[in-house]
Amino acid sequence: MTLSTARMDETVAFYGDILGMRPGYRPPLESNGVKVDGAWLYAEGGDYPMLHIINRKPEEGATGAFNHFALRGTGLLAFLDHLRARAIEFKAAPVADTADSQVHFFDPNGVKVEMIFAERVDPSLLT
């Protein structure tokens, strides 16, 4: 059994709403002669897919020591307001010995996403 079409739609919509990614060209893919459903998501205005989503059960095959993925962003405080407005739980903190701040949150499938911002703000603004 794989993710439902509704779950795929929810995942694509999440990344569209939260990170501004849009589905774009994805070639027809197969595994052992079976079509693999999924989506390739592109950054706004980008021409290279940044995130590949496939429609499969989480327990099918190992993904190694995968813990999360990270992307760079701009507009830290606006991004935090964006997450708050959508009731998305997050943890934000400055990154030691850098001028960066990081924000961690989860997508609808439990995948941890890290956004890194080259911005330092008063830590009280990160909660």
N, CA, C and O atoms as a printed pandas DataFrame, in Angstrom:
     atom_number atom_name residue_name chain_id  residue_number  x_coord  y_coord  z_coord
0              1         N          MET        A               1    0.840   -1.185    0.000
1              2        CA          MET        A               1    0.000    0.000    0.000
2              3         C          MET        A               1    0.884    1.247    0.000
3              4         O          MET        A               1    1.923    1.274    0.660
4              5         N          THR        A               2    0.479    2.260   -0.728
5              6        CA          THR        A               2    1.237    3.504   -0.789
6              7         C          THR        A               2    0.414    4.640   -0.209
7              8         O          THR        A               2   -0.736    4.453    0.188
8              9         N          LEU        A               3    1.015    5.812   -0.167
9             10        CA          LEU        A               3    0.275    6.987    0.286
10            11         C          LEU        A               3   -0.938    7.187   -0.601
11            12         O          LEU        A               3   -0.897    6.889   -1.795
12            13         N          SER        A               4   -1.984    7.674   -0.039
13            14        CA          SER        A               4   -3.163    7.987   -0.847
14            15         C          SER        A               4   -2.874    9.218   -1.691
15            16         O          SER        A               4   -1.969    9.998   -1.395
16            17         N          THR        A               5   -3.655    9.372   -2.741
17            18        CA          THR        A               5   -3.523   10.572   -3.567
18            19         C          THR        A               5   -3.742   11.808   -2.716
19            20         O          THR        A               5   -3.075   12.825   -2.905
20            21         N          ALA        A               6   -4.680   11.721   -1.774
21            22        CA          ALA        A               6   -4.945   12.855   -0.893
22            23         C          ALA        A               6   -3.707   13.199   -0.069
23            24         O          ALA        A               6   -3.411   14.376    0.136
24            25         N          ARG        A               7   -2.976   12.180    0.408
25            26        CA          ARG        A               7   -1.768   12.418    1.211
26            27         C          ARG        A               7   -0.676   13.050    0.363
27            28         O          ARG        A               7    0.035   13.942    0.826
28            29         N          MET        A               8   -0.539   12.590   -0.884
29            30        CA          MET        A               8    0.431   13.212   -1.798
30            31         C          MET        A               8    0.049   14.666   -2.031
31            32         O          MET        A               8    0.904   15.550   -1.985
32            33         N          ASP        A               9   -1.223   14.913   -2.279
33            34        CA          ASP        A               9   -1.697   16.280   -2.504
34            35         C          ASP        A               9   -1.427   17.148   -1.281
35            36         O          ASP        A               9   -1.027   18.304   -1.412
36            37         N          GLU        A              10   -1.646   16.592   -0.091
37            38        CA          GLU        A              10   -1.394   17.324    1.157
38            39         C          GLU        A              10    0.085   17.672    1.282
39            40         O          GLU        A              10    0.432   18.784    1.682
40            41         N          THR        A              11    0.951   16.731    0.943
41            42        CA          THR        A              11    2.389   16.954    1.041
42            43         C          THR        A              11    2.839   18.030    0.057
43            44         O          THR        A              11    3.591   18.932    0.424
44            45         N          VAL        A              12    2.386   17.937   -1.179
45            46        CA          VAL        A              12    2.737   18.938   -2.195
46            47         C          VAL        A              12    2.204   20.305   -1.771
47            48         O          VAL        A              12    2.902   21.309   -1.914
48            49         N          ALA        A              13    0.982   20.356   -1.256
49            50        CA          ALA        A              13    0.392   21.621   -0.814
50            51         C          ALA        A              13    1.173   22.212    0.361
51            52         O          ALA        A              13    1.363   23.426    0.435
52            53         N          PHE        A              14    1.624   21.350    1.282
53            54        CA          PHE        A              14    2.399   21.804    2.434
54            55         C          PHE        A              14    3.663   22.526    1.976
55            56         O          PHE        A              14    3.941   23.642    2.415
56            57         N          TYR        A              15    4.424   21.886    1.093
57            58        CA          TYR        A              15    5.670   22.501    0.637
58            59         C          TYR        A              15    5.408   23.734   -0.213
59            60         O          TYR        A              15    6.233   24.647   -0.252
60            61         N          GLY        A              16    4.280   23.770   -0.888
61            62        CA          GLY        A              16    3.903   24.966   -1.628
62            63         C          GLY        A              16    3.590   26.118   -0.688
63            64         O          GLY        A              16    4.062   27.238   -0.888
64            65         N          ASP        A              17    2.798   25.843    0.330
65            66        CA          ASP        A              17    2.398   26.879    1.268
66            67         C          ASP        A              17    3.547   27.324    2.163
67            68         O          ASP        A              17    3.760   28.523    2.344
68            69         N          ILE        A              18    4.281   26.387    2.719
69            70        CA          ILE        A              18    5.301   26.719    3.708
70            71         C          ILE        A              18    6.600   27.201    3.062
71            72         O          ILE        A              18    7.208   28.153    3.551
72            73         N          LEU        A              19    7.034   26.564    1.977
73            74        CA          LEU        A              19    8.327   26.920    1.380
74            75         C          LEU        A              19    8.226   27.540   -0.015
75            76         O          LEU        A              19    9.244   27.873   -0.620
76            77         N          GLY        A              20    7.003   27.695   -0.524
77            78        CA          GLY        A              20    6.850   28.312   -1.843
78            79         C          GLY        A              20    7.290   27.433   -2.991
79            80         O          GLY        A              20    7.528   27.932   -4.090
80            81         N          MET        A              21    7.404   26.121   -2.763
81            82        CA          MET        A              21    7.811   25.196   -3.824
82            83         C          MET        A              21    6.604   24.816   -4.669
83            84         O          MET        A              21    5.484   24.712   -4.169
84            85         N          ARG        A              22    6.851   24.610   -5.952
85            86        CA          ARG        A              22    5.780   24.265   -6.881
86            87         C          ARG        A              22    6.139   22.989   -7.635
87            88         O          ARG        A              22    7.301   22.775   -7.980
88            89         N          PRO        A              23    5.132   22.134   -7.895
89            90        CA          PRO        A              23    5.420   20.945   -8.697
90            91         C          PRO        A              23    5.736   21.352  -10.130
91            92         O          PRO        A              23    5.178   22.311  -10.664
92            93         N          GLY        A              24    6.633   20.609  -10.724
93            94        CA          GLY        A              24    7.015   20.867  -12.108
94            95         C          GLY        A              24    7.309   19.564  -12.815
95            96         O          GLY        A              24    6.872   18.495  -12.389
96            97         N          TYR        A              25    8.051   19.664  -13.894
97            98        CA          TYR        A              25    8.322   18.493  -14.715
98            99         C          TYR        A              25    8.941   17.371  -13.883
99           100         O          TYR        A              25    9.852   17.590  -13.084
100          101         N          ARG        A              26    8.421   16.174  -14.094
101          102        CA          ARG        A              26    8.957   14.941  -13.507
102          103         C          ARG        A              26    8.779   13.863  -14.561
103          104         O          ARG        A              26    7.660   13.605  -15.005
104          105         N          PRO        A              27    9.880   13.228  -14.967
105          106        CA          PRO        A              27    9.748   12.188  -15.989
106          107         C          PRO        A              27    8.989   10.988  -15.442
107          108         O          PRO        A              27    8.921   10.803  -14.227
108          109         N          PRO        A              28    8.418   10.173  -16.320
109          110        CA          PRO        A              28    7.766    8.948  -15.845
110          111         C          PRO        A              28    8.830    8.008  -15.272
111          112         O          PRO        A              28    9.778    7.641  -15.966
112          113         N          LEU        A              29    8.674    7.634  -14.040
113          114        CA          LEU        A              29    9.657    6.782  -13.368
114          115         C          LEU        A              29    9.045    5.428  -13.054
115          116         O          LEU        A              29    7.857    5.320  -12.749
116          117         N          GLU        A              30    9.885    4.388  -13.136
117          118        CA          GLU        A              30    9.451    3.027  -12.840
118          119         C          GLU        A              30   10.471    2.341  -11.951
119          120         O          GLU        A              30   11.657    2.671  -11.969
120          121         N          SER        A              31    9.995    1.390  -11.181
121          122        CA          SER        A              31   10.844    0.525  -10.377
122          123         C          SER        A              31   10.368   -0.901  -10.602
123          124         O          SER        A              31    9.227   -1.237  -10.286
124          125         N          ASN        A              32   11.232   -1.728  -11.140
125          126        CA          ASN        A              32   10.876   -3.118  -11.458
126          127         C          ASN        A              32    9.632   -3.195  -12.339
127          128         O          ASN        A              32    8.781   -4.064  -12.151
128          129         N          GLY        A              33    9.534   -2.282  -13.295
129          130        CA          GLY        A              33    8.422   -2.291  -14.231
130          131         C          GLY        A              33    7.127   -1.708  -13.707
131          132         O          GLY        A              33    6.103   -1.762  -14.387
132          133         N          VAL        A              34    7.158   -1.146  -12.496
133          134        CA          VAL        A              34    5.955   -0.560  -11.899
134          135         C          VAL        A              34    6.130    0.951  -11.830
135          136         O          VAL        A              34    7.156    1.452  -11.370
136          137         N          LYS        A              35    5.104    1.672  -12.297
137          138        CA          LYS        A              35    5.139    3.133  -12.260
138          139         C          LYS        A              35    5.269    3.612  -10.818
139          140         O          LYS        A              35    4.588    3.103   -9.927
140          141         N          VAL        A              36    6.145    4.591  -10.588
141          142        CA          VAL        A              36    6.340    5.182   -9.270
142          143         C          VAL        A              36    5.732    6.577   -9.288
143          144         O          VAL        A              36    6.225    7.473   -9.974
144          145         N          ASP        A              37    4.655    6.749   -8.526
145          146        CA          ASP        A              37    4.017    8.056   -8.443
146          147         C          ASP        A              37    4.832    8.986   -7.551
147          148         O          ASP        A              37    5.533    8.539   -6.643
148          149         N          GLY        A              38    4.733   10.254   -7.817
149          150        CA          GLY        A              38    5.437   11.227   -7.000
150          151         C          GLY        A              38    5.368   12.603   -7.609
151          152         O          GLY        A              38    4.603   12.857   -8.539
152          153         N          ALA        A              39    6.183   13.487   -7.067
153          154        CA          ALA        A              39    6.237   14.864   -7.549
154          155         C          ALA        A              39    7.650   15.396   -7.372
155          156         O          ALA        A              39    8.356   15.027   -6.434
156          157         N          TRP        A              40    8.045   16.261   -8.282
157          158        CA          TRP        A              40    9.284   17.014   -8.132
158          159         C          TRP        A              40    8.877   18.440   -7.853
159          160         O          TRP        A              40    8.067   19.020   -8.575
160          161         N          LEU        A              41    9.449   19.010   -6.790
161          162        CA          LEU        A              41    9.114   20.370   -6.393
162          163         C          LEU        A              41   10.274   21.309   -6.681
163          164         O          LEU        A              41   11.437   21.004   -6.417
164          165         N          TYR        A              42    9.917   22.454   -7.229
165          166        CA          TYR        A              42   10.887   23.464   -7.651
166          167         C          TYR        A              42   10.724   24.716   -6.802
167          168         O          TYR        A              42    9.615   25.077   -6.410
168          169         N          ALA        A              43   11.850   25.375   -6.523
169          170        CA          ALA        A              43   11.784   26.674   -5.859
170          171         C          ALA        A              43   11.126   27.664   -6.808
171          172         O          ALA        A              43   11.224   27.529   -8.028
172          173         N          GLU        A              44   10.465   28.645   -6.248
173          174        CA          GLU        A              44    9.800   29.663   -7.055
174          175         C          GLU        A              44   10.795   30.260   -8.048
175          176         O          GLU        A              44   11.840   30.779   -7.656
176          177         N          GLY        A              45   10.465   30.182   -9.326
177          178        CA          GLY        A              45   11.322   30.714  -10.375
178          179         C          GLY        A              45   12.491   29.819  -10.744
179          180         O          GLY        A              45   13.262   30.150  -11.645
180          181         N          GLY        A              46   12.636   28.685  -10.060
181          182        CA          GLY        A              46   13.766   27.801  -10.313
182          183         C          GLY        A              46   13.500   26.839  -11.451
183          184         O          GLY        A              46   12.352   26.557  -11.793
184          185         N          ASP        A              47   14.583   26.339  -12.032
185          186        CA          ASP        A              47   14.445   25.393  -13.136
186          187         C          ASP        A              47   15.052   24.035  -12.803
187          188         O          ASP        A              47   15.232   23.204  -13.693
188          189         N          TYR        A              48   15.366   23.802  -11.537
189          190        CA          TYR        A              48   15.931   22.531  -11.098
190          191         C          TYR        A              48   15.116   22.032   -9.905
191          192         O          TYR        A              48   14.895   22.786   -8.958
192          193         N          PRO        A              49   14.667   20.776   -9.934
193          194        CA          PRO        A              49   13.863   20.280   -8.808
194          195         C          PRO        A              49   14.697   20.196   -7.531
195          196         O          PRO        A              49   15.779   19.609   -7.514
196          197         N          MET        A              50   14.175   20.789   -6.475
197          198        CA          MET        A              50   14.875   20.822   -5.188
198          199         C          MET        A              50   14.480   19.668   -4.270
199          200         O          MET        A              50   15.261   19.236   -3.423
200          201         N          LEU        A              51   13.253   19.178   -4.453
201          202        CA          LEU        A              51   12.745   18.147   -3.559
202          203         C          LEU        A              51   11.990   17.112   -4.376
203          204         O          LEU        A              51   11.098   17.453   -5.153
204          205         N          HIS        A              52   12.347   15.860   -4.200
205          206        CA          HIS        A              52   11.670   14.761   -4.888
206          207         C          HIS        A              52   10.831   14.007   -3.875
207          208         O          HIS        A              52   11.341   13.547   -2.853
208          209         N          ILE        A              53    9.553   13.882   -4.158
209          210        CA          ILE        A              53    8.641   13.153   -3.277
210          211         C          ILE        A              53    8.162   11.928   -4.040
211          212         O          ILE        A              53    7.721   12.032   -5.185
212          213         N          ILE        A              54    8.250   10.773   -3.402
213          214        CA          ILE        A              54    7.717    9.568   -4.037
214          215         C          ILE        A              54    6.611    8.994   -3.167
215          216         O          ILE        A              54    6.570    9.197   -1.954
216          217         N          ASN        A              55    5.739    8.287   -3.814
217          218        CA          ASN        A              55    4.565    7.733   -3.167
218          219         C          ASN        A              55    4.861    6.279   -2.811
219          220         O          ASN        A              55    4.705    5.379   -3.636
220          221         N          ARG        A              56    5.289    6.067   -1.576
221          222        CA          ARG        A              56    5.562    4.708   -1.125
222          223         C          ARG        A              56    5.397    4.607    0.378
223          224         O          ARG        A              56    5.375    5.613    1.088
224          225         N          LYS        A              57    5.284    3.385    0.847
225          226        CA          LYS        A              57    5.182    3.155    2.285
226          227         C          LYS        A              57    6.530    3.486    2.921
227          228         O          LYS        A              57    7.570    3.192    2.333
228          229         N          PRO        A              58    6.536    4.087    4.100
229          230        CA          PRO        A              58    7.798    4.409    4.759
230          231         C          PRO        A              58    8.672    3.193    5.030
231          232         O          PRO        A              58    9.897    3.310    5.045
232          233         N          GLU        A              59    8.057    2.007    5.246
233          234        CA          GLU        A              59    8.859    0.837    5.598
234          235         C          GLU        A              59    9.468    0.130    4.398
235          236         O          GLU        A              59   10.189   -0.852    4.573
236          237         N          GLU        A              60    9.200    0.599    3.191
237          238        CA          GLU        A              60    9.780   -0.036    2.006
238          239         C          GLU        A              60   11.218    0.418    1.819
239          240         O          GLU        A              60   11.457    1.534    1.357
240          241         N          GLY        A              61   12.164   -0.413    2.164
241          242        CA          GLY        A              61   13.573   -0.126    1.938
242          243         C          GLY        A              61   14.148    0.866    2.933
243          244         O          GLY        A              61   13.443    1.708    3.490
244          245         N          ALA        A              62   15.424    0.740    3.132
245          246        CA          ALA        A              62   16.121    1.614    4.070
246          247         C          ALA        A              62   16.502    2.925    3.389
247          248         O          ALA        A              62   16.761    2.963    2.186
248          249         N          THR        A              63   16.530    3.971    4.159
249          250        CA          THR        A              63   17.006    5.263    3.658
250          251         C          THR        A              63   18.310    5.644    4.336
251          252         O          THR        A              63   18.752    6.788    4.228
252          253         N          GLY        A              64   18.920    4.717    5.022
253          254        CA          GLY        A              64   20.175    5.006    5.695
254          255         C          GLY        A              64   19.940    5.793    6.968
255          256         O          GLY        A              64   18.918    5.642    7.637
256          257         N          ALA        A              65   20.895    6.624    7.283
257          258        CA          ALA        A              65   20.849    7.386    8.527
258          259         C          ALA        A              65   20.191    8.750    8.330
259          260         O          ALA        A              65   20.564    9.720    8.989
260          261         N          PHE        A              66   19.233    8.825    7.442
261          262        CA          PHE        A              66   18.542   10.085    7.154
262          263         C          PHE        A              66   17.860   10.608    8.404
263          264         O          PHE        A              66   17.104    9.886    9.055
264          265         N          ASN        A              67   18.126   11.862    8.740
265          266        CA          ASN        A              67   17.490   12.483    9.887
266          267         C          ASN        A              67   16.632   13.667    9.467
267          268         O          ASN        A              67   15.507   13.815    9.944
268          269         N          HIS        A              68   17.144   14.505    8.587
269          270        CA          HIS        A              68   16.408   15.679    8.136
270          271         C          HIS        A              68   17.102   16.248    6.899
271          272         O          HIS        A              68   18.179   15.795    6.512
272          273         N          PHE        A              69   16.468   17.243    6.290
273          274        CA          PHE        A              69   17.147   17.977    5.231
274          275         C          PHE        A              69   17.084   19.460    5.565
275          276         O          PHE        A              69   16.200   19.909    6.296
276          277         N          ALA        A              70   18.032   20.214    5.022
277          278        CA          ALA        A              70   18.132   21.635    5.340
278          279         C          ALA        A              70   18.180   22.465    4.069
279          280         O          ALA        A              70   18.755   22.067    3.056
280          281         N          LEU        A              71   17.553   23.635    4.158
281          282        CA          LEU        A              71   17.551   24.608    3.074
282          283         C          LEU        A              71   17.862   25.975    3.660
283          284         O          LEU        A              71   17.620   26.216    4.842
284          285         N          ARG        A              72   18.394   26.862    2.846
285          286        CA          ARG        A              72   18.617   28.238    3.271
286          287         C          ARG        A              72   17.412   29.082    2.923
287          288         O          ARG        A              72   16.757   28.872    1.902
288          289         N          GLY        A              73   17.132   30.034    3.783
289          290        CA          GLY        A              73   16.026   30.937    3.543
290          291         C          GLY        A              73   16.407   32.365    3.887
291          292         O          GLY        A              73   17.489   32.624    4.414
292          293         N          THR        A              74   15.510   33.283    3.583
293          294        CA          THR        A              74   15.674   34.687    3.963
294          295         C          THR        A              74   14.389   35.132    4.651
295          296         O          THR        A              74   13.319   34.561    4.440
296          297         N          GLY        A              75   14.521   36.154    5.470
297          298        CA          GLY        A              75   13.343   36.673    6.164
298          299         C          GLY        A              75   12.945   35.835    7.356
299          300         O          GLY        A              75   11.814   35.353    7.424
300          301         N          LEU        A              76   13.848   35.654    8.290
301          302        CA          LEU        A              76   13.625   34.785    9.450
302          303         C          LEU        A              76   12.338   35.116   10.210
303          304         O          LEU        A              76   11.499   34.238   10.412
304          305         N          LEU        A              77   12.181   36.350   10.626
305          306        CA          LEU        A              77   11.017   36.686   11.452
306          307         C          LEU        A              77    9.713   36.536   10.679
307          308         O          LEU        A              77    8.714   36.086   11.241
308          309         N          ALA        A              78    9.705   36.903    9.410
309          310        CA          ALA        A              78    8.504   36.718    8.589
310          311         C          ALA        A              78    8.195   35.226    8.437
311          312         O          ALA        A              78    7.030   34.828    8.449
312          313         N          PHE        A              79    9.240   34.400    8.295
313          314        CA          PHE        A              79    9.028   32.955    8.174
314          315         C          PHE        A              79    8.428   32.396    9.463
315          316         O          PHE        A              79    7.516   31.571    9.413
316          317         N          LEU        A              80    8.927   32.835   10.606
317          318        CA          LEU        A              80    8.368   32.366   11.878
318          319         C          LEU        A              80    6.903   32.780   12.009
319          320         O          LEU        A              80    6.077   31.994   12.475
320          321         N          ASP        A              81    6.579   33.991   11.608
321          322        CA          ASP        A              81    5.178   34.430   11.628
322          323         C          ASP        A              81    4.326   33.569   10.696
323          324         O          ASP        A              81    3.181   33.243   11.011
324          325         N          HIS        A              82    4.893   33.207    9.553
325          326        CA          HIS        A              82    4.207   32.346    8.583
326          327         C          HIS        A              82    3.874   30.992    9.216
327          328         O          HIS        A              82    2.755   30.496    9.079
328          329         N          LEU        A              83    4.850   30.396    9.910
329          330        CA          LEU        A              83    4.616   29.116   10.591
330          331         C          LEU        A              83    3.574   29.271   11.701
331          332         O          LEU        A              83    2.676   28.439   11.833
332          333         N          ARG        A              84    3.692   30.323   12.488
333          334        CA          ARG        A              84    2.730   30.553   13.589
334          335         C          ARG        A              84    1.310   30.704   13.045
335          336         O          ARG        A              84    0.366   30.158   13.615
336          337         N          ALA        A              85    1.158   31.442   11.950
337          338        CA          ALA        A              85   -0.170   31.677   11.373
338          339         C          ALA        A              85   -0.811   30.377   10.901
339          340         O          ALA        A              85   -2.034   30.297   10.792
340          341         N          ARG        A              86   -0.007   29.366   10.620
341          342        CA          ARG        A              86   -0.508   28.071   10.164
342          343         C          ARG        A              86   -0.467   27.019   11.266
343          344         O          ARG        A              86   -0.687   25.834   11.014
344          345         N          ALA        A              87   -0.187   27.458   12.481
345          346        CA          ALA        A              87   -0.140   26.577   13.655
346          347         C          ALA        A              87    0.841   25.422   13.462
347          348         O          ALA        A              87    0.580   24.295   13.883
348          349         N          ILE        A              88    1.966   25.716   12.823
349          350        CA          ILE        A              88    3.023   24.706   12.645
350          351         C          ILE        A              88    4.004   24.845   13.802
351          352         O          ILE        A              88    4.612   25.899   13.990
352          353         N          GLU        A              89    4.149   23.780   14.568
353          354        CA          GLU        A              89    5.097   23.802   15.676
354          355         C          GLU        A              89    6.513   23.825   15.123
355          356         O          GLU        A              89    6.811   23.178   14.119
356          357         N          PHE        A              90    7.383   24.580   15.790
357          358        CA          PHE        A              90    8.770   24.691   15.351
358          359         C          PHE        A              90    9.666   24.932   16.555
359          360         O          PHE        A              90    9.213   25.305   17.637
360          361         N          LYS        A              91   10.951   24.705   16.327
361          362        CA          LYS        A              91   11.986   25.079   17.292
362          363         C          LYS        A              91   12.975   25.936   16.530
363          364         O          LYS        A              91   13.460   25.546   15.468
364          365         N          ALA        A              92   13.270   27.093   17.069
365          366        CA          ALA        A              92   14.212   28.012   16.430
366          367         C          ALA        A              92   15.289   28.383   17.431
367          368         O          ALA        A              92   15.018   28.534   18.622
368          369         N          ALA        A              93   16.514   28.528   16.942
369          370        CA          ALA        A              93   17.626   28.863   17.823
370          371         C          ALA        A              93   18.777   29.426   17.001
371          372         O          ALA        A              93   18.916   29.127   15.815
372          373         N          PRO        A              94   19.601   30.248   17.653
373          374        CA          PRO        A              94   20.815   30.681   16.971
374          375         C          PRO        A              94   21.781   29.501   16.840
375          376         O          PRO        A              94   21.776   28.590   17.668
376          377         N          VAL        A              95   22.597   29.526   15.809
377          378        CA          VAL        A              95   23.620   28.492   15.619
378          379         C          VAL        A              95   24.914   29.003   16.242
379          380         O          VAL        A              95   25.415   30.065   15.871
380          381         N          ALA        A              96   25.443   28.244   17.182
381          382        CA          ALA        A              96   26.641   28.656   17.912
382          383         C          ALA        A              96   27.785   29.005   16.964
383          384         O          ALA        A              96   27.987   28.350   15.941
384          385         N          ASP        A              97   28.518   30.037   17.320
385          386        CA          ASP        A              97   29.726   30.482   16.615
386          387         C          ASP        A              97   29.481   30.885   15.162
387          388         O          ASP        A              97   30.404   30.864   14.348
388          389         N          THR        A              98   28.240   31.251   14.834
389          390        CA          THR        A              98   27.912   31.719   13.483
390          391         C          THR        A              98   26.974   32.919   13.606
391          392         O          THR        A              98   26.548   33.285   14.702
392          393         N          ALA        A              99   26.670   33.513   12.478
393          394        CA          ALA        A              99   25.675   34.587   12.426
394          395         C          ALA        A              99   24.329   34.029   11.980
395          396         O          ALA        A              99   23.437   34.791   11.609
396          397         N          ASP        A             100   24.171   32.701   12.012
397          398        CA          ASP        A             100   22.969   32.039   11.513
398          399         C          ASP        A             100   21.975   31.708   12.621
399          400         O          ASP        A             100   22.320   31.612   13.799
400          401         N          SER        A             101   20.732   31.538   12.194
401          402        CA          SER        A             101   19.678   30.990   13.041
402          403         C          SER        A             101   19.059   29.821   12.288
403          404         O          SER        A             101   19.006   29.829   11.058
404          405         N          GLN        A             102   18.594   28.821   13.019
405          406        CA          GLN        A             102   17.971   27.665   12.383
406          407         C          GLN        A             102   16.574   27.455   12.938
407          408         O          GLN        A             102   16.278   27.766   14.092
408          409         N          VAL        A             103   15.720   26.912   12.066
409          410        CA          VAL        A             103   14.336   26.620   12.432
410          411         C          VAL        A             103   14.058   25.180   12.014
411          412         O          VAL        A             103   14.273   24.811   10.859
412          413         N          HIS        A             104   13.580   24.368   12.956
413          414        CA          HIS        A             104   13.207   22.985   12.663
414          415         C          HIS        A             104   11.695   22.818   12.800
415          416         O          HIS        A             104   11.082   23.352   13.725
416          417         N          PHE        A             105   11.106   22.070   11.868
417          418        CA          PHE        A             105    9.682   21.728   11.923
418          419         C          PHE        A             105    9.490   20.441   11.134
419          420         O          PHE        A             105   10.422   19.965   10.486
420          421         N          PHE        A             106    8.298   19.881   11.181
421          422        CA          PHE        A             106    8.017   18.608   10.513
422          423         C          PHE        A             106    6.974   18.788    9.423
423          424         O          PHE        A             106    6.043   19.583    9.554
424          425         N          ASP        A             107    7.149   18.028    8.335
425          426        CA          ASP        A             107    6.137   18.025    7.273
426          427         C          ASP        A             107    5.016   17.053    7.664
427          428         O          ASP        A             107    5.119   16.405    8.706
428          429         N          PRO        A             108    3.955   16.932    6.866
429          430        CA          PRO        A             108    2.829   16.061    7.238
430          431         C          PRO        A             108    3.180   14.581    7.370
431          432         O          PRO        A             108    2.412   13.812    7.949
432          433         N          ASN        A             109    4.334   14.178    6.836
433          434        CA          ASN        A             109    4.759   12.776    6.901
434          435         C          ASN        A             109    5.768   12.518    8.015
435          436         O          ASN        A             109    6.290   11.409    8.133
436          437         N          GLY        A             110    6.046   13.525    8.828
437          438        CA          GLY        A             110    6.997   13.369    9.922
438          439         C          GLY        A             110    8.436   13.581    9.518
439          440         O          GLY        A             110    9.338   13.250   10.287
440          441         N          VAL        A             111    8.684   14.123    8.334
441          442        CA          VAL        A             111   10.050   14.411    7.897
442          443         C          VAL        A             111   10.466   15.755    8.491
443          444         O          VAL        A             111    9.759   16.753    8.353
444          445         N          LYS        A             112   11.630   15.765    9.158
445          446        CA          LYS        A             112   12.120   17.001    9.756
446          447         C          LYS        A             112   12.734   17.888    8.682
447          448         O          LYS        A             112   13.532   17.438    7.860
448          449         N          VAL        A             113   12.342   19.167    8.709
449          450        CA          VAL        A             113   12.859   20.169    7.789
450          451         C          VAL        A             113   13.605   21.214    8.613
451          452         O          VAL        A             113   13.105   21.685    9.635
452          453         N          GLU        A             114   14.796   21.569    8.164
453          454        CA          GLU        A             114   15.571   22.625    8.811
454          455         C          GLU        A             114   15.725   23.781    7.833
455          456         O          GLU        A             114   16.142   23.588    6.691
456          457         N          MET        A             115   15.392   24.961    8.280
457          458        CA          MET        A             115   15.640   26.169    7.505
458          459         C          MET        A             115   16.738   26.943    8.218
459          460         O          MET        A             115   16.683   27.144    9.431
460          461         N          ILE        A             116   17.739   27.375    7.452
461          462        CA          ILE        A             116   18.855   28.135    8.004
462          463         C          ILE        A             116   18.780   29.547    7.442
463          464         O          ILE        A             116   18.630   29.738    6.235
464          465         N          PHE        A             117   18.886   30.529    8.323
465          466        CA          PHE        A             117   18.820   31.934    7.935
466          467         C          PHE        A             117   20.104   32.629    8.367
467          468         O          PHE        A             117   20.543   32.454    9.504
468          469         N          ALA        A             118   20.706   33.403    7.496
469          470        CA          ALA        A             118   21.912   34.163    7.821
470          471         C          ALA        A             118   21.500   35.436    8.548
471          472         O          ALA        A             118   21.792   36.551    8.114
472          473         N          GLU        A             119   20.813   35.233    9.666
473          474        CA          GLU        A             119   20.297   36.340   10.469
474          475         C          GLU        A             119   20.395   35.963   11.942
475          476         O          GLU        A             119   20.158   34.815   12.318
476          477         N          ARG        A             120   20.743   36.934   12.761
477          478        CA          ARG        A             120   20.726   36.761   14.214
478          479         C          ARG        A             120   19.735   37.761   14.766
479          480         O          ARG        A             120   19.792   38.945   14.431
480          481         N          VAL        A             121   18.844   37.307   15.594
481          482        CA          VAL        A             121   17.869   38.185   16.242
482          483         C          VAL        A             121   17.882   37.888   17.727
483          484         O          VAL        A             121   18.471   36.901   18.169
484          485         N          ASP        A             122   17.241   38.734   18.482
485          486        CA          ASP        A             122   17.111   38.501   19.915
486          487         C          ASP        A             122   16.440   37.146   20.107
487          488         O          ASP        A             122   15.385   36.903   19.522
488          489         N          PRO        A             123   17.026   36.252   20.914
489          490        CA          PRO        A             123   16.465   34.915   21.114
490          491         C          PRO        A             123   15.002   34.913   21.572
491          492         O          PRO        A             123   14.291   33.936   21.334
492          493         N          SER        A             124   14.545   35.972   22.216
493          494        CA          SER        A             124   13.150   36.018   22.657
494          495         C          SER        A             124   12.186   36.061   21.480
495          496         O          SER        A             124   11.011   35.735   21.644
496          497         N          LEU        A             125   12.651   36.454   20.296
497          498        CA          LEU        A             125   11.817   36.508   19.105
498          499         C          LEU        A             125   11.690   35.148   18.413
499          500         O          LEU        A             125   10.927   34.999   17.458
500          501         N          LEU        A             126   12.439   34.168   18.898
501          502        CA          LEU        A             126   12.478   32.850   18.257
502          503         C          LEU        A             126   11.476   31.855   18.855
503          504         O          LEU        A             126   11.404   30.713   18.400
504          505         N          THR        A             127   10.717   32.261   19.850
505          506        CA          THR        A             127    9.776   31.337   20.478
506          507         C          THR        A             127    8.365   31.556   19.986
507          508         O          THR        A             127    7.446   30.859   20.416
